[in-house]
Coordinates of C-alpha atoms in Angstrom, one line a residue:
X31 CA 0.0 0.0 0.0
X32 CA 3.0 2.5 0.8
X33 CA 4.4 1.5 -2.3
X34 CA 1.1 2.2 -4.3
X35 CA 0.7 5.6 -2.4
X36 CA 4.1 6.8 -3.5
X37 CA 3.7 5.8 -7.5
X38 CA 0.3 7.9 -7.2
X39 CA 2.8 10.9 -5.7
X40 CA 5.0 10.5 -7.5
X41 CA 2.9 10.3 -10.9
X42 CA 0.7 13.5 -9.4
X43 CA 1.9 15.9 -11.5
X44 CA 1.5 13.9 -15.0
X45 CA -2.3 13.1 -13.6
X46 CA -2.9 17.1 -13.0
X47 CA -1.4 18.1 -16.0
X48 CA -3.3 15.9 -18.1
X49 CA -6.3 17.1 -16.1
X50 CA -5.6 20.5 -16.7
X51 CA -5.2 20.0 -20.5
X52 CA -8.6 17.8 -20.3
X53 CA -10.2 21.5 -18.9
X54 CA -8.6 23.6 -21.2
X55 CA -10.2 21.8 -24.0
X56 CA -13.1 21.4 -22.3
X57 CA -13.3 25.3 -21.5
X58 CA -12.1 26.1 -25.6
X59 CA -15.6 24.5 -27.0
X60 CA -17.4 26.5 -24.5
X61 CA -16.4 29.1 -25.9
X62 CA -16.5 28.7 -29.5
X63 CA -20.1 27.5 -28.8
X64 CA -20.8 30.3 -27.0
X65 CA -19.3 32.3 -30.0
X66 CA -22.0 30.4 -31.9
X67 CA -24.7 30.9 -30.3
X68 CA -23.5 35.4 -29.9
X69 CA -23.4 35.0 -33.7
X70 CA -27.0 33.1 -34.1
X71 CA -29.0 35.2 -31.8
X72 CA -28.2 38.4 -33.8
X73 CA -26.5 40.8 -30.8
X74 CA -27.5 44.2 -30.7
X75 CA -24.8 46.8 -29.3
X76 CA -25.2 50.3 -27.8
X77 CA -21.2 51.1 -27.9
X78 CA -18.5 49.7 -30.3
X79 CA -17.9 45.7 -31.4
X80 CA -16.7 43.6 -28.8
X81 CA -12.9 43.4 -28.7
X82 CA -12.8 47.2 -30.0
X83 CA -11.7 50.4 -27.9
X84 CA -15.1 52.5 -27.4
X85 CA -14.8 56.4 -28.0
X86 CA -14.7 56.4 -24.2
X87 CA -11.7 54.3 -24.3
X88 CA -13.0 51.1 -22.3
X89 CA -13.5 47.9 -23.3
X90 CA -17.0 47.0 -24.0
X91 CA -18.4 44.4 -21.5
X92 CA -20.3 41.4 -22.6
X93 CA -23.5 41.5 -20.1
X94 CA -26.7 39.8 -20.6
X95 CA -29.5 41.2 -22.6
X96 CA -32.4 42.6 -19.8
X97 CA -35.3 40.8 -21.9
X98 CA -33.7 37.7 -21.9
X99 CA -33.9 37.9 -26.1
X100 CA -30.0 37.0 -26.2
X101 CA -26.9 38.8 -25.7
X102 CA -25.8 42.8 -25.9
X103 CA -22.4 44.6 -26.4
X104 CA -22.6 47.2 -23.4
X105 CA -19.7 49.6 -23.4
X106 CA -18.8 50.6 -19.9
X107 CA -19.2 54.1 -20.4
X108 CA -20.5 57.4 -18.1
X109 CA -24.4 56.8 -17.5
X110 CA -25.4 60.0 -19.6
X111 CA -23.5 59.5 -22.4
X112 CA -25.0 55.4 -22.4
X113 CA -28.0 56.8 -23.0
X114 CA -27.9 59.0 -25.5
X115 CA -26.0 56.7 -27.5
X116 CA -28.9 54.3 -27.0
X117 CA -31.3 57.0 -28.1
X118 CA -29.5 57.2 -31.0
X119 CA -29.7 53.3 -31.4
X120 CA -33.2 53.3 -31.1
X121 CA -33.9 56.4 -33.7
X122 CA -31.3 54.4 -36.1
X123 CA -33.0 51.2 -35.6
X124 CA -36.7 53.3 -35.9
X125 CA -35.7 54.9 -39.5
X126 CA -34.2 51.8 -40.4
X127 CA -37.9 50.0 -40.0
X128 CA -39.4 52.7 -41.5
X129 CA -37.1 52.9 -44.7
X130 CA -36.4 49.2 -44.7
X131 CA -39.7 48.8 -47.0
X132 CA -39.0 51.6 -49.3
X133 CA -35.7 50.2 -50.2
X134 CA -37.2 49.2 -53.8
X135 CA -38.4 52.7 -54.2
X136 CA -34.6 53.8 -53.1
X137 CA -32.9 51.4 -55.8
X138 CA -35.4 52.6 -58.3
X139 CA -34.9 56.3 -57.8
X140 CA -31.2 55.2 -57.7
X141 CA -31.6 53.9 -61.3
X142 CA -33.7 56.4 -62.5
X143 CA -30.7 59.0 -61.4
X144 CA -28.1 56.7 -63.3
X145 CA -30.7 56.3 -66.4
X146 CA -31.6 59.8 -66.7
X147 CA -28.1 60.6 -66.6
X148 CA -27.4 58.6 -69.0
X149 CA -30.0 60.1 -71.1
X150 CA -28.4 63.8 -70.7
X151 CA -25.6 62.8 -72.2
X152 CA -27.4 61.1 -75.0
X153 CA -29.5 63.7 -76.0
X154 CA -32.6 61.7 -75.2
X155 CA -35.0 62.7 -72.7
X156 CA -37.0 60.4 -70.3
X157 CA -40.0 60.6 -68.1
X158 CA -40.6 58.6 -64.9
X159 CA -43.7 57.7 -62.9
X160 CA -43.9 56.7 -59.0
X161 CA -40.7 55.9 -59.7
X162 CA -41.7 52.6 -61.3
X163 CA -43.4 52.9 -64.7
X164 CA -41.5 54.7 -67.1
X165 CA -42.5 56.8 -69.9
X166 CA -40.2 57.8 -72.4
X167 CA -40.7 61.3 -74.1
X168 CA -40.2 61.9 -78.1
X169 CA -36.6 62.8 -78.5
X170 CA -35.5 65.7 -80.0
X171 CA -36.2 66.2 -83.3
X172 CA -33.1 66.4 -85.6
X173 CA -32.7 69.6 -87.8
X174 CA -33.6 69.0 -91.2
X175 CA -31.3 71.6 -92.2
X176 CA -34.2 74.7 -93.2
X177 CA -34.8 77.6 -91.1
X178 CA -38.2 79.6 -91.6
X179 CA -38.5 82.7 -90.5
X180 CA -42.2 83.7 -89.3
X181 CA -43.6 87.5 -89.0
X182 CA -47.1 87.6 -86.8
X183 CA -48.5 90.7 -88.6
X184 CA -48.9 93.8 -86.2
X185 CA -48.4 94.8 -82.5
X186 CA -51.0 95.9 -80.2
X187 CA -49.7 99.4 -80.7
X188 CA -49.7 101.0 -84.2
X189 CA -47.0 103.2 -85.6
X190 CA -47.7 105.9 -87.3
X191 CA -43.9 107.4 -88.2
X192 CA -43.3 107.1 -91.9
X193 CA -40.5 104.9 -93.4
X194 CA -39.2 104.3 -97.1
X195 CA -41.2 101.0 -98.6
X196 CA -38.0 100.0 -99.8
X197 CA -34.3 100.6 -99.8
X198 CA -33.2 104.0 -101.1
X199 CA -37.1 104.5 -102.0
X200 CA -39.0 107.8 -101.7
X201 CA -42.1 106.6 -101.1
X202 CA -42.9 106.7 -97.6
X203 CA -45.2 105.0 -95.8
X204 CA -46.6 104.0 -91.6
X205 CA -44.1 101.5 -90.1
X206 CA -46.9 99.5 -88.8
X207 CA -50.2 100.3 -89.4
X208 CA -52.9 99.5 -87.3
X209 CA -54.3 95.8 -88.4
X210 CA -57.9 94.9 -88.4
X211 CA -60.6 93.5 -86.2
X212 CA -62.7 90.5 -86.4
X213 CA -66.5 92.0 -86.9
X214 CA -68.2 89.6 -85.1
X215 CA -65.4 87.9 -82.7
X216 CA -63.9 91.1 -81.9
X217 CA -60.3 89.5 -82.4
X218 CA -57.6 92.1 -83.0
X219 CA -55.5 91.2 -86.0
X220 CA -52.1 90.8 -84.0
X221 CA -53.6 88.9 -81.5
X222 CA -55.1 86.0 -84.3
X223 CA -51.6 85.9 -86.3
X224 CA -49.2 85.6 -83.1
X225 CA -52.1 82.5 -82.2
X226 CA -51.4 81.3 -85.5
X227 CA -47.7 81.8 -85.9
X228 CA -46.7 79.7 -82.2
X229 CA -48.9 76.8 -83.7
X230 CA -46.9 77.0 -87.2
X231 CA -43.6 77.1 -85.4
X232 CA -44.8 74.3 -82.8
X233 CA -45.2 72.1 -86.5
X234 CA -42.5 73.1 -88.4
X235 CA -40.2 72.3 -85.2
X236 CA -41.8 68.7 -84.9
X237 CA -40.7 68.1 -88.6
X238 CA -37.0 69.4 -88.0
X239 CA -37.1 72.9 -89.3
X240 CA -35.6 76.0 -87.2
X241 CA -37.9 78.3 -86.6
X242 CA -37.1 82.3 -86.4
X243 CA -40.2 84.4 -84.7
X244 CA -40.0 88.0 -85.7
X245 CA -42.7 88.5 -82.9
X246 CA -43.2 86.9 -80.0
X247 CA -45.4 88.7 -78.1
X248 CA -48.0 92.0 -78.5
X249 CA -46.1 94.9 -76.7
X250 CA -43.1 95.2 -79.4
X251 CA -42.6 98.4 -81.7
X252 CA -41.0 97.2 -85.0
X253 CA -41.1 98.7 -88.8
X254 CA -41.9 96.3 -91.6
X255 CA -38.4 97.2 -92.1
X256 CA -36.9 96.2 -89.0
X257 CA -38.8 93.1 -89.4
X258 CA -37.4 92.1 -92.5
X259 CA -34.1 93.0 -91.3
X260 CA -34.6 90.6 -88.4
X261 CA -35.0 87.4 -90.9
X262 CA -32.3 88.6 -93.2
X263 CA -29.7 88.3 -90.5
X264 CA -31.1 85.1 -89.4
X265 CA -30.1 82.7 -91.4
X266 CA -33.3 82.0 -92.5
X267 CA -34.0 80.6 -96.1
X268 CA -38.0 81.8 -96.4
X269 CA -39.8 84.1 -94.5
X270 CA -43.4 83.9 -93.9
X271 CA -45.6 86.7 -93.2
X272 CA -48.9 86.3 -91.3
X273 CA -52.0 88.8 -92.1
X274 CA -55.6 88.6 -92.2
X275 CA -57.6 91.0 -94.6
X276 CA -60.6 93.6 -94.2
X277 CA -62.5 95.1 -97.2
X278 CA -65.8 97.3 -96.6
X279 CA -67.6 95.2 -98.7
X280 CA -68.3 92.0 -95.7
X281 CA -69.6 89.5 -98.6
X282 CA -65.9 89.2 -99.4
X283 CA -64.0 86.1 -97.9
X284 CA -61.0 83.9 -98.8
X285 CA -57.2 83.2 -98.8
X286 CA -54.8 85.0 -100.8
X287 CA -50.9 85.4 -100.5
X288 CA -49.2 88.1 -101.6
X289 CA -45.2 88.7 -103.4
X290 CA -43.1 91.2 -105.3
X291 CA -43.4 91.4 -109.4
X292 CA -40.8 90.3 -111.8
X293 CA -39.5 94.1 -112.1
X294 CA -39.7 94.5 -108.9
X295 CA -36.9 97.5 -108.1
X296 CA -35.8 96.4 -105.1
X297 CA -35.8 92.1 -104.9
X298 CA -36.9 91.1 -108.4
X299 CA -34.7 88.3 -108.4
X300 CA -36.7 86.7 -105.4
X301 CA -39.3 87.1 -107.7
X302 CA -39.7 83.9 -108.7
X303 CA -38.9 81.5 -105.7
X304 CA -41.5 83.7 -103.7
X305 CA -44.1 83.5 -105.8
X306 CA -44.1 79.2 -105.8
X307 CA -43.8 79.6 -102.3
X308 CA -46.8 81.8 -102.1
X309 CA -49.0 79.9 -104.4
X310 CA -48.0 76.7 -102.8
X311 CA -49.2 78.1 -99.6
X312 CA -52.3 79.8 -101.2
X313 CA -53.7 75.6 -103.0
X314 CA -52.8 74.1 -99.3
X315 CA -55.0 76.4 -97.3
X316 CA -58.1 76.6 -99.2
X317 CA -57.5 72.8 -100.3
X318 CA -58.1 72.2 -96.4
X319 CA -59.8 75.0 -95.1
X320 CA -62.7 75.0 -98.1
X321 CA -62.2 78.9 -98.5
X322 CA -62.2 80.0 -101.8
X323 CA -58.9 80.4 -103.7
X324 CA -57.8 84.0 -104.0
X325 CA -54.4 83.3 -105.5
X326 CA -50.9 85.3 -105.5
X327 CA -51.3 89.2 -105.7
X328 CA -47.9 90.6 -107.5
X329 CA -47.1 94.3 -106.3
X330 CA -44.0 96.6 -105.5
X331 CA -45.7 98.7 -103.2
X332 CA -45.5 96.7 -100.0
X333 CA -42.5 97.2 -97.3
X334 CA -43.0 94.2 -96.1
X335 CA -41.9 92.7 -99.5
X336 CA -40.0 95.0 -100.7
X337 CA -37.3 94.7 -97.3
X338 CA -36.7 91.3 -98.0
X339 CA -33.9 89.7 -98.5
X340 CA -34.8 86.1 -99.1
X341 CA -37.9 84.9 -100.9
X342 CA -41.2 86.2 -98.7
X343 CA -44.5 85.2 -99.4
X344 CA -47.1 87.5 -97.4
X345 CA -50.2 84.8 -96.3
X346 CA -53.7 86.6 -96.3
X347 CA -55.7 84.0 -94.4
X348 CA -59.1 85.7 -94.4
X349 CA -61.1 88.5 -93.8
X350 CA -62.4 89.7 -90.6
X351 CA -64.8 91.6 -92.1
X352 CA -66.6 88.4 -93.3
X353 CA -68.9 87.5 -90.5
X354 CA -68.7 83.9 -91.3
X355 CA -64.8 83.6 -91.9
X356 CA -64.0 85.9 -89.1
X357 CA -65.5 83.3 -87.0
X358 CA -63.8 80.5 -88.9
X359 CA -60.4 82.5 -88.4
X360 CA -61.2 82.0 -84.4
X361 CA -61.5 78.2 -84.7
X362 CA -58.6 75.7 -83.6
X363 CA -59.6 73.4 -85.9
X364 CA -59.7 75.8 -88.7
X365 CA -56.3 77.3 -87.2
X366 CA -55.2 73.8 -87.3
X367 CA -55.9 73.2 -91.3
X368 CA -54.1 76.5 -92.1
X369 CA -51.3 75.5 -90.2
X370 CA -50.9 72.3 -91.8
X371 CA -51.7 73.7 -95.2
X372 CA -48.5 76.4 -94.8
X373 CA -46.4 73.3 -93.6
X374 CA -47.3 71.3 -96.5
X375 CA -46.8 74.2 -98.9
X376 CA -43.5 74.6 -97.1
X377 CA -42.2 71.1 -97.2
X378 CA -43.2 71.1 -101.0
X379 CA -41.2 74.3 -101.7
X380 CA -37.7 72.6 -99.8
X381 CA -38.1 69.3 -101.7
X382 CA -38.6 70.8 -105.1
X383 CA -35.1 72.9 -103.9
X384 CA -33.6 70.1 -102.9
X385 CA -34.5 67.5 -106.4
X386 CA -33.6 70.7 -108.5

């Protein structure tokens, strides 16, 4: 027995070491699992991550959570500061329920930014809706290489100061007369050809054309002159003038355009290229419209002609003084089938240019 009693002394520190090693292991799974199960319960934390130096330069403490829900990070820091951090927690973790539905709509504002970007640079233009359904928007319309020039006739204020009715010309006449007056509608003259002239450049623009307004509004003061001047230095190839009529006798109605003659002292070699123009504009109206056909009036006594510098065709689109075409001249509709008549008359007049 005192034999066996001294091996076991003798062997007592091989048996404690190999029970400490037993323990060590022992304690290393605990804590992996318990590693585990921190990582499966989904911790919440109030400070910094465990293992990290909070911004109060302790070590956060690993305590258990109050609820019994799992575990929480708890940094040891002053009581005040614990919870206003946790305040802060709580508002995050709020707006993050609150916004955590709406992350679709997020992405797809996201990639409406990106795609509308994208368009900018493209030269496209794009439309969204709630941010889901899309709508895309006609691009722009690529220039077809024209440019019109359009001249509402008259202002709301008349001018009666006398100018030459042509370069170098003697002849003097009102820089803007005053225009006429629908004798039913009551529609002044300058107010039906501006209505008229935004709808003709809205059309000519949707087929490519740039468009040159002379006018565009009531309160201007120019001089047939200073109009024609205006389209000269445009650039523009044709210049359209905008008028209605008025005659004393009422029983009068229907279209007519108006140009320079052959021996015309000031532009007769537009002479010939305005008067297509204005007879291709005079068919398409009454074609459409039903008016009766009036046809091109030559004369050399007209400043709006006569300042010209490219071929000018001057439209007479009715009379006002016609009770029944004075309200025609009011109509959209009507509006509308003059409009497309001039752009007809206009396309006609560039492809014959361009074939010749």
């Amino acid at each position: 027995m005192k034999q066996y009693m001294s091996i076991c002394l003798c062997r007592f520190p091989v048996w404690m070491a190999f029970m400490l090693l037993l323990a060590g292991i022992l304690s290393g799974c605990s804590s992996k699992y318990e590693a585990v199960e921190i990582e499966t319960l989904g911790i919440s934390r109030a400070g910094s991550a465990a293992g990290e130096v909070s911004q109060f330069g302790q070590e956060p403490e690993l305590t258990l959570d109050p609820q019994g829900a799992g575990l929480a990070f708890a940094a040891a820091e002053p009581e005040s500061a614990a919870a206003s951090e946790g305040e802060e927690a709580d508002a995050a973790l709020e707006e993050g329920e609150n916004t955590a539905g709406n992350g679709a709509e997020i992405q797809n504002r996201s990639m409406e930014t990106a795609l509308a970007e994208s368009a900018a640079e493209n030269g496209d233009s794009l439309t969204y809706q709630d941010g889901l359904d899309r709508e895309e928007t006609e691009t722009e319309v690529p220039s077809n290489g024209h440019t019109v020039a359009i001249d509402a006739g008259h202002q709301a204020k008349a001018n009666a100061e006398k100018e030459p009715i042509g370069p170098s010309s003697s002849t003097m006449k009102a820089k803007m007369p005053e225009g006429g007056v629908g004798t039913v509608s009551g529609v002044e003259e300058y107010e039906l050809t501006l209505t008229v002239a935004e709808k003709l450049q809205t059309e000519l623009e949707t087929k490519g054309y740039q468009v040159v307004m002379i006018r565009t509004g009531h309160d201007v003061n120019l001089s047939h002159a200073e109009r024609s001047a205006i389209a000269n230095q445009s650039g523009a190839e044709i210049l359209i003038r905008l008028h209605a009529s008025s005659m004393d006798n009422s029983g009068i109605y229907g279209a007519l355009a108006m140009c320079m003659t052959s021996q015309n002292p000031y532009n007769a070699q537009l002479h010939d290229q305005s008067y297509r123009l204005s007879k291709l504009i005079v068919d398409q109206i009454c074609g459409l419209t039903g008016t009766k056909n009036r046809g091109v009036q030559e004369t050399d006594n007209n400043g709006e002609i006569n300042w010209s510098e490219i071929p000018v065709s001057v439209v007479k689109m009715g009379f006002l003084t016609n009770p029944d075409e004075d309200l025609w001249l009011q109509d959209g509709s009507y509006q509308d089938k003059i409009v497309t008549g001039i752009v007809n008359a206009v396309d006609t007049y560039f492809a014959a240019d361009s074939s010749s």
